[in-house]
Coordinates of C-alpha atoms in Angstrom, one line a residue:
M24 CA 3.3 50.1 -67.9
D25 CA 0.2 50.2 -65.6
A26 CA 0.3 51.4 -62.0
S27 CA 0.6 47.9 -60.6
S28 CA 3.6 47.1 -62.8
A29 CA 5.3 50.3 -62.1
Y30 CA 4.9 49.7 -58.3
D31 CA 6.3 46.2 -58.6
A32 CA 9.3 47.4 -60.7
E33 CA 10.2 50.1 -58.1
H34 CA 9.7 47.7 -55.3
K35 CA 12.3 45.4 -56.9
T36 CA 14.9 48.1 -57.8
G37 CA 14.4 50.4 -54.8
L38 CA 15.0 54.1 -54.7
T39 CA 17.9 56.0 -56.1
P40 CA 21.1 55.3 -54.2
R41 CA 21.1 58.7 -52.5
R42 CA 17.5 58.4 -51.3
A43 CA 17.9 54.8 -50.3
S44 CA 21.0 55.8 -48.2
L45 CA 18.9 58.5 -46.5
V46 CA 16.1 56.0 -45.7
V47 CA 18.6 53.5 -44.2
A48 CA 20.3 56.3 -42.2
I49 CA 17.0 57.5 -40.8
C50 CA 15.7 54.0 -40.0
L51 CA 19.1 53.2 -38.4
A52 CA 18.8 56.3 -36.2
T53 CA 15.2 55.3 -35.3
W54 CA 16.2 51.8 -34.3
T55 CA 19.2 53.0 -32.4
L56 CA 17.3 55.6 -30.4
T57 CA 14.5 53.1 -29.4
N58 CA 17.1 50.5 -28.4
M59 CA 18.9 53.2 -26.4
D60 CA 15.6 53.9 -24.5
Q61 CA 15.0 50.2 -23.8
A62 CA 18.6 49.6 -22.8
L63 CA 18.2 52.2 -20.0
F64 CA 16.1 49.7 -18.1
G65 CA 18.8 47.1 -18.2
Y66 CA 21.3 49.6 -16.7
A67 CA 18.7 50.6 -14.1
I68 CA 18.0 47.1 -12.8
P69 CA 20.6 47.0 -10.0
G70 CA 19.2 50.3 -8.6
I71 CA 15.6 49.2 -9.1
L72 CA 16.2 46.0 -7.1
S73 CA 17.9 48.0 -4.3
E74 CA 15.2 50.7 -4.1
F75 CA 12.1 48.5 -4.2
Q76 CA 13.7 45.7 -2.2
Q77 CA 12.8 43.1 -4.8
P78 CA 14.5 39.8 -5.7
L79 CA 16.1 39.3 -9.2
Q80 CA 13.2 37.0 -10.1
T81 CA 10.9 40.0 -10.0
I82 CA 12.8 41.5 -12.9
G83 CA 12.5 38.3 -14.8
T84 CA 8.7 38.6 -14.4
V85 CA 8.8 42.2 -15.5
L86 CA 10.8 41.3 -18.6
T87 CA 8.6 38.4 -19.4
I88 CA 5.5 40.6 -19.3
S89 CA 7.3 43.1 -21.5
F90 CA 8.1 40.5 -24.2
V91 CA 4.6 39.2 -24.2
S92 CA 3.3 42.8 -24.6
A93 CA 5.7 43.3 -27.5
A94 CA 4.5 40.1 -29.2
G95 CA 0.9 41.5 -29.2
L96 CA 1.7 45.2 -30.0
V97 CA 3.9 44.4 -32.9
V98 CA 0.8 43.0 -34.7
F99 CA -1.0 46.2 -33.9
A100 CA 2.0 48.2 -35.3
G101 CA 1.7 46.3 -38.6
I102 CA -2.0 47.0 -38.9
A103 CA -1.6 50.7 -38.0
A104 CA 1.2 51.1 -40.6
D105 CA -1.0 49.6 -43.3
R106 CA -4.0 51.8 -42.3
W107 CA -2.3 55.2 -41.5
G108 CA 1.0 54.9 -43.2
R109 CA 4.5 53.8 -42.0
V110 CA 6.0 57.2 -41.3
P111 CA 3.1 58.5 -39.0
T112 CA 3.1 55.1 -37.2
L113 CA 6.9 55.2 -36.8
V114 CA 6.8 58.7 -35.2
V115 CA 3.9 57.7 -32.8
L116 CA 5.7 54.5 -31.8
L117 CA 9.1 56.1 -31.2
A118 CA 7.7 59.1 -29.4
G119 CA 5.2 57.0 -27.3
S120 CA 7.8 54.5 -26.3
A121 CA 10.2 57.3 -25.3
L122 CA 7.6 59.0 -23.2
L123 CA 6.8 55.8 -21.3
V124 CA 10.5 55.1 -20.7
G125 CA 10.9 58.6 -19.3
L126 CA 7.9 58.1 -17.0
Q127 CA 9.5 54.9 -15.6
G128 CA 11.9 57.2 -13.8
M129 CA 8.9 58.6 -11.9
A130 CA 7.3 55.2 -10.9
N131 CA 6.5 54.9 -7.2
D132 CA 6.1 51.1 -7.1
I133 CA 7.1 48.0 -9.0
V134 CA 3.6 47.4 -10.4
T135 CA 3.5 50.9 -12.1
L136 CA 7.1 50.3 -13.3
T137 CA 6.0 47.0 -14.8
V138 CA 3.1 48.5 -16.7
L139 CA 5.2 51.3 -18.1
R140 CA 8.0 49.0 -19.1
A141 CA 5.6 46.6 -20.8
L142 CA 3.9 49.3 -22.8
A143 CA 7.2 51.0 -23.7
F144 CA 8.8 47.8 -24.9
G145 CA 5.7 46.8 -26.8
L146 CA 5.6 50.1 -28.7
S147 CA 9.4 49.9 -29.4
G148 CA 9.1 46.4 -30.7
G149 CA 6.6 47.6 -33.3
L150 CA 9.3 49.7 -34.9
A151 CA 11.2 46.6 -36.0
P152 CA 9.0 45.5 -38.9
I153 CA 8.4 49.1 -40.0
T154 CA 12.0 50.1 -40.2
N155 CA 12.9 46.7 -41.9
A156 CA 10.1 47.2 -44.5
L157 CA 11.2 50.7 -45.2
V158 CA 14.8 49.7 -45.8
V159 CA 14.1 46.5 -47.8
E160 CA 11.7 48.4 -50.1
S161 CA 14.1 51.3 -50.6
V162 CA 17.4 49.6 -51.3
N163 CA 18.3 47.9 -54.6
E164 CA 17.9 44.1 -54.2
R165 CA 21.7 43.6 -54.7
W166 CA 22.4 45.4 -51.5
R167 CA 19.3 44.6 -49.4
G168 CA 21.1 42.0 -47.3
V169 CA 23.8 44.4 -46.4
A170 CA 21.3 47.2 -45.7
A171 CA 19.3 44.9 -43.5
G172 CA 22.4 44.0 -41.6
V173 CA 23.4 47.6 -41.1
L174 CA 19.9 48.4 -39.7
Q175 CA 20.4 45.7 -37.1
C176 CA 23.4 47.6 -35.8
G177 CA 20.9 49.9 -34.1
Y178 CA 20.6 47.3 -31.3
P179 CA 24.3 47.4 -30.1
L180 CA 24.5 51.1 -31.0
G181 CA 21.5 51.8 -28.8
W182 CA 23.1 50.0 -25.8
F183 CA 26.4 51.7 -26.4
L184 CA 24.8 55.1 -26.7
A185 CA 22.7 54.5 -23.5
A186 CA 25.8 53.6 -21.6
I187 CA 27.5 56.8 -22.6
F188 CA 24.7 58.7 -20.9
A189 CA 23.9 56.2 -18.1
A190 CA 27.4 55.5 -16.7
P191 CA 28.1 59.0 -15.4
L192 CA 24.5 59.6 -14.3
L193 CA 24.2 56.4 -12.4
G194 CA 27.2 57.3 -10.2
Q195 CA 25.9 60.7 -9.4
Y196 CA 22.1 60.6 -9.4
G197 CA 20.9 56.9 -9.5
W198 CA 18.7 54.9 -11.8
R199 CA 15.7 57.3 -12.1
A200 CA 17.9 60.0 -13.7
I201 CA 18.9 57.8 -16.6
C202 CA 15.2 57.2 -17.6
L203 CA 14.8 60.9 -18.1
I204 CA 17.2 60.7 -21.1
A205 CA 14.3 59.2 -23.1
F206 CA 12.4 62.4 -23.1
G207 CA 14.9 63.8 -25.5
V208 CA 13.9 61.2 -28.1
I209 CA 10.4 62.7 -28.4
P210 CA 11.2 65.8 -30.4
T211 CA 13.9 63.8 -32.3
S212 CA 11.1 61.5 -33.5
L213 CA 9.3 64.4 -35.1
V214 CA 12.5 65.4 -37.0
L215 CA 13.1 61.9 -38.2
G216 CA 9.5 61.6 -39.5
W217 CA 9.8 65.0 -41.3
A218 CA 13.0 63.9 -42.9
L219 CA 11.5 60.7 -44.2
K220 CA 8.7 62.6 -45.8
R221 CA 11.1 65.1 -47.4
I222 CA 12.9 62.3 -49.3
Q223 CA 9.9 62.3 -51.7
P224 CA 10.0 58.5 -52.4
N225 CA 9.2 57.0 -55.7
H226 CA 6.5 54.8 -54.3
M227 CA 3.9 55.7 -51.8
S228 CA 4.5 53.2 -49.0
L229 CA 7.1 55.4 -47.2
S230 CA 4.6 57.9 -46.0
Q231 CA 1.2 56.6 -47.0
P232 CA -0.7 53.3 -46.5
T233 CA 0.6 50.5 -48.8
P234 CA -1.4 50.5 -52.1
V235 CA -3.4 47.4 -52.8
H236 CA -3.5 46.0 -56.3
K237 CA -5.6 43.2 -57.6
T238 CA -2.6 41.0 -58.2
E239 CA -1.1 41.6 -54.7
P240 CA -1.5 38.5 -52.4
T241 CA -3.5 38.7 -49.2
V242 CA -1.9 38.1 -45.8
G243 CA -3.5 34.7 -45.7
Q244 CA -2.1 33.8 -49.1
Q245 CA 1.4 35.0 -48.0
L246 CA 1.3 32.9 -44.9
S247 CA 0.1 29.9 -46.9
A248 CA 3.0 30.3 -49.3
L249 CA 5.5 30.4 -46.4
F250 CA 4.3 27.0 -45.2
S251 CA 3.7 25.5 -48.6
P252 CA 5.8 22.3 -49.4
Q253 CA 8.3 24.5 -51.3
F254 CA 9.2 26.8 -48.4
R255 CA 7.9 24.9 -45.3
R256 CA 11.3 23.5 -44.2
N257 CA 13.1 26.8 -44.5
S258 CA 10.3 28.7 -42.8
L259 CA 10.1 26.4 -39.8
A260 CA 13.9 26.2 -39.5
S261 CA 14.2 30.0 -39.6
A262 CA 11.5 30.5 -37.1
A263 CA 13.1 27.9 -34.7
M264 CA 16.5 29.5 -35.0
F265 CA 15.3 33.0 -34.4
F266 CA 13.2 31.8 -31.5
L267 CA 16.1 30.0 -29.8
F268 CA 18.6 32.8 -30.5
G269 CA 16.1 35.4 -29.3
G270 CA 15.4 33.5 -26.1
A271 CA 19.0 33.0 -25.2
Y272 CA 20.0 36.6 -26.1
A273 CA 17.0 38.4 -24.6
G274 CA 17.2 36.2 -21.6
S275 CA 20.8 37.4 -20.9
A276 CA 21.2 40.9 -22.4
F277 CA 19.1 42.8 -19.9
F278 CA 20.8 41.0 -17.0
F279 CA 24.4 41.7 -17.9
P280 CA 24.6 45.0 -15.9
T281 CA 23.2 43.3 -12.9
F282 CA 25.6 40.3 -13.4
F283 CA 28.7 42.6 -13.4
A284 CA 27.4 44.5 -10.4
Q285 CA 26.4 41.5 -8.3
A286 CA 28.6 38.7 -9.4
R287 CA 31.7 40.6 -10.4
G288 CA 31.4 43.4 -7.8
Y289 CA 31.5 46.4 -10.2
S290 CA 29.8 49.6 -9.4
E291 CA 26.6 50.3 -11.3
A292 CA 28.4 53.0 -13.4
D293 CA 31.3 50.6 -14.2
A294 CA 29.0 47.8 -15.1
A295 CA 27.1 50.1 -17.5
A296 CA 30.3 51.3 -19.1
L297 CA 31.6 47.7 -19.6
V298 CA 28.3 46.5 -21.2
G299 CA 28.1 49.6 -23.4
L300 CA 31.7 49.2 -24.6
S301 CA 31.0 45.5 -25.4
N302 CA 28.0 46.5 -27.5
G303 CA 30.1 49.1 -29.2
I304 CA 32.6 46.5 -30.2
G305 CA 29.7 44.2 -31.2
V306 CA 28.7 46.6 -34.0
F307 CA 31.7 45.2 -36.0
G308 CA 30.3 41.7 -35.6
Y309 CA 26.9 42.8 -36.9
L310 CA 28.5 44.4 -40.0
A311 CA 30.8 41.4 -40.6
A312 CA 27.8 39.0 -40.5
A313 CA 26.0 41.1 -43.0
F314 CA 29.0 41.3 -45.3
V315 CA 30.0 37.7 -45.1
G316 CA 26.4 36.5 -45.5
E317 CA 26.0 38.6 -48.6
F318 CA 29.2 38.1 -50.4
I319 CA 31.2 35.1 -49.0
M320 CA 29.1 32.3 -47.7
A321 CA 25.4 31.3 -47.3
R322 CA 23.5 33.2 -44.7
Q323 CA 22.5 30.0 -43.0
R324 CA 26.1 29.1 -42.3
V325 CA 26.8 32.6 -41.1
F326 CA 23.9 32.4 -38.7
V327 CA 25.2 29.0 -37.3
L328 CA 28.9 30.2 -37.0
W329 CA 28.0 33.5 -35.4
C330 CA 25.7 31.8 -32.8
L331 CA 28.3 29.2 -32.0
G332 CA 31.0 31.9 -31.6
G333 CA 28.6 34.0 -29.4
A334 CA 27.8 30.9 -27.2
A335 CA 31.5 30.2 -26.8
G336 CA 32.2 33.8 -25.8
L337 CA 29.4 33.7 -23.3
L338 CA 30.7 30.5 -21.7
G339 CA 34.1 32.0 -21.6
L340 CA 32.8 35.1 -19.8
F341 CA 31.1 33.0 -17.1
W342 CA 33.7 30.4 -16.5
L343 CA 37.1 31.6 -17.7
S344 CA 37.2 35.4 -17.3
N345 CA 39.2 36.7 -14.3
G346 CA 39.1 40.4 -14.6
P347 CA 37.7 43.5 -16.2
S348 CA 39.8 43.3 -19.4
Q349 CA 38.9 39.6 -19.9
D350 CA 35.2 40.5 -19.1

């Protein structure tokens, strides 16, 4: 077997179960920590509005700029991972994003805060394709769907973990104090990078630039294949579903703490605690979606059912809920 064939075989079967589990655990920790950092901004919004005397529309602008920044920097992250290796890029993105989140707590005006937020969110977004690639390449193909679903739990886990720290700090010290939590992620990123390298992967892509073989398709060829007659319908439908889901979810998630504080009359600490608890419960929904989509029904149906259920829950929250327990 030549080098290219060996690489393709390992890419298909993944690492040993133990090593694959370690990769999933480290990537889950990475994705959880970066989402914890980004969630801190959502919990800080009520305090930011009050201190800088800004309308809620200003936060909408800040978030819009952040998402645009992420759309551009995620491409840079992919290029950097191919050139310098995924593990070094992962460490730099996680540590850099955490540093910028910490500095948000020292911002003196809304413009500085916007720049720091945009850069931090952009670097954080670059971790999504890297952690996904590491997990998918490491896990046996039979369990890749479940492993990918487990990795996505880092989003609600991050919001839940952020609330554990933010709720007591908001009540005592205000929004700036919770941003400082992110500084603790910087040394943690070095530990996670060291742990990934210690796994000694069977193929090189975990810690080194992806090897290029003569038979490996180029990026242009891969994109052409996605939109070829065979795959065009699924590619367009998947992109549209993810865009609409992301727009609805991202457009509401960061505003939930402010909604509970302004519309429901909760304190900032109580609003953070409620949102954090909701995300903690949401982890079970993420795991259930991964399991059902892998073993019970087609993933397309799971996507539709879970989106409809989430939309119904959101409408119920806005129009039917009458108290904290129902919220």
